[in-house]
XYZ file of C-alpha atoms in Angstrom:
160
model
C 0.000 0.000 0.000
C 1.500 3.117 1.064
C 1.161 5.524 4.212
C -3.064 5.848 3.861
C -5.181 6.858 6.707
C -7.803 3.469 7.916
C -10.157 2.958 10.479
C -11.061 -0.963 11.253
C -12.204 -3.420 13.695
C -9.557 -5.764 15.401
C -9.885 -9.343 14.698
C -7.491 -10.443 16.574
C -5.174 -9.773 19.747
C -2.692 -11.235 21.583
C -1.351 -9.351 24.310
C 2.361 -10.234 26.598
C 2.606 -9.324 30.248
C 6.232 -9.743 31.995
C 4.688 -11.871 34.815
C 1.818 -14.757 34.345
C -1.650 -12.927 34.844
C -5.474 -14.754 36.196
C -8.401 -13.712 33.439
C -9.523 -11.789 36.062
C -6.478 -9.251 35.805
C -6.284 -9.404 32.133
C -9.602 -7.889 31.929
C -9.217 -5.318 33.898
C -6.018 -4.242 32.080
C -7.575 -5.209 28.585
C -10.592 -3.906 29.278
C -9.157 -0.121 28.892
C -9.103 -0.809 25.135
C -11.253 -3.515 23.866
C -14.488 -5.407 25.244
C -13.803 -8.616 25.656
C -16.864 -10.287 25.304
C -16.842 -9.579 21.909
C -13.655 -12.578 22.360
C -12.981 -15.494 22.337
C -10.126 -15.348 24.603
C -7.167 -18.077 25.614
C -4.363 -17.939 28.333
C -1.102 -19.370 27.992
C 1.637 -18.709 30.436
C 1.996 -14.923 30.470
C 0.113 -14.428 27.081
C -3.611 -14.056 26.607
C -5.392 -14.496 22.706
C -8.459 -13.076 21.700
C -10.323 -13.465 18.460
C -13.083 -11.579 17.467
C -16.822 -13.876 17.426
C -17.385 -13.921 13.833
C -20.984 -13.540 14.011
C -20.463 -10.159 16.389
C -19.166 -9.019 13.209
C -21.706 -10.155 10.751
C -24.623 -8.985 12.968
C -23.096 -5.618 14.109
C -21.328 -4.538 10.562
C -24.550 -2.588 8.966
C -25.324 -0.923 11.759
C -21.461 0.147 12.386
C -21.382 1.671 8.696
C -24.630 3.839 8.767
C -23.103 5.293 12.232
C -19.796 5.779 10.252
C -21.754 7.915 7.683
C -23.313 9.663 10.258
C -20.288 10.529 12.021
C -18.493 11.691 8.842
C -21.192 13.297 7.412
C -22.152 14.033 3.746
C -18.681 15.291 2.831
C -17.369 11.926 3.917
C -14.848 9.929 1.903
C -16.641 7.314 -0.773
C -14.582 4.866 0.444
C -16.428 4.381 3.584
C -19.460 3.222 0.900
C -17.325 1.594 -1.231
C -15.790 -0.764 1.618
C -19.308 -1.535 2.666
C -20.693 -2.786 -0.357
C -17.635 -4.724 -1.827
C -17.166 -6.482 1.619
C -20.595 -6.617 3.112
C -20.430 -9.097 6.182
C -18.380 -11.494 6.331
C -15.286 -10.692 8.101
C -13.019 -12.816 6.318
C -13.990 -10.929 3.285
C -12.318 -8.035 4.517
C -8.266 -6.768 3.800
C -6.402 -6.611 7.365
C -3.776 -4.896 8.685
C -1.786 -5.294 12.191
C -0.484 -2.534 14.565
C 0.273 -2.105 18.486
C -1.820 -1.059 21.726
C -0.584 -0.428 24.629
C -1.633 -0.470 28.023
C -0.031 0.174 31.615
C 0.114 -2.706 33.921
C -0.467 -2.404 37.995
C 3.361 -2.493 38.452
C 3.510 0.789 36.077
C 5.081 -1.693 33.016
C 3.720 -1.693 29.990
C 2.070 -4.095 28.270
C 1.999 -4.322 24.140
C -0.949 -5.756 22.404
C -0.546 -6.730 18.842
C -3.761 -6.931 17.131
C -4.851 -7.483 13.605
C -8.012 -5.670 12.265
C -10.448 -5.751 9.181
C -10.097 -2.281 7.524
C -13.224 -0.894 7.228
C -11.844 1.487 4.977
C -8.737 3.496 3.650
C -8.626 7.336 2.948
C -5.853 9.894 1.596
C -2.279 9.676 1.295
C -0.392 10.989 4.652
C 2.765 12.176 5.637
C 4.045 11.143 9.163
C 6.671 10.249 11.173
C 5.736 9.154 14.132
C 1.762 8.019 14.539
C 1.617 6.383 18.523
C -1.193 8.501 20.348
C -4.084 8.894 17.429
C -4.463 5.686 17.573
C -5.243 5.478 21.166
C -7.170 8.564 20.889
C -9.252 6.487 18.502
C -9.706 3.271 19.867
C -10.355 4.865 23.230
C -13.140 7.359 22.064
C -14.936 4.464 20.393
C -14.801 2.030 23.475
C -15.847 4.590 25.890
C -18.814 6.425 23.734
C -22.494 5.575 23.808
C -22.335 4.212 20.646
C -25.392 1.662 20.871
C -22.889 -1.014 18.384
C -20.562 -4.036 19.956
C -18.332 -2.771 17.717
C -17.377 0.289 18.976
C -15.842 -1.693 21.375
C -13.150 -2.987 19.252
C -12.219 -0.132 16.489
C -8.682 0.970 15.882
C -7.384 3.598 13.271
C -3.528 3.205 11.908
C -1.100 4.474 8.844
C -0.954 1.580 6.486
């Protein structure tokens, strides 16, 4: 591709604490940046995998759009449109992309998640260096809105 502005919905996580972690702690450290219901989530050693239900996706994806459009507005980018009708539903359908999350841990270290997300669409060439806080900006507004759409709690933007 290039360096293209994308907004998309992670498919898949796996996230690496220094120490071994209970479910219980994982979600309270995860749950700063994705809701993970929406997962179906595996532990091994200090290393917990998530992978997005399929049909949270394929009941949720519509919906997600038309609030898209909203958000954007009539000026918005046809891409939006065009990644809605040429993938519809099914997530496997889509083009992916990976990038990283981070969050803090109780002991004040920080703990990467690498996830891999469904673009929902591209837009416009950019220019940048460094791109490390939009992206939290992103996923963060999403998961903590009143957006009424599972979704929102697993969105991520990124330079691809």
């Amino acid at each position: 591709m290039g360096t293209y502005y994308s907004l998309g919905i992670i498919s898949e996580f796996v996230a690496e604490s220094e120490k071994t972690l209970t479910q219980a702690e994982w979600e309270q450290l995860l749950t700063k940046r994705l809701d993970l219901s929406l997962f179906q989530l595996t532990i091994h050693g200090n290393k917990i995998y998530g992978s997005l239900y399929p049909e949270i996706f394929k009941e949720n994806i519509k919906d997600f759009y038309q609030i898209l459009k909203e958000i954007a507005g009539p000026n918005r980018s046809e891409n939006i449109d065009y990644y809605e009708k040429k993938f519809g539903s099914n997530l496997d359908d889509y083009h992916y992309s990976e990038t990283v999350l981070f969050v803090e841990g109780s002991d004040g270290s920080l703990i990467k998640i690498g996830v891999r997300f469904a673009l929902l669409f591209v837009e416009g060439k950019v220019s940048v260096e460094i791109f490390n806080t939009e992206p939290h900006l992103i996923n963060w507004l999403f998961r903590n809105s009143k957006i009424a759409n599972k979704l929102a709690g697993c969105v991520i933007s990124e330079i691809v």
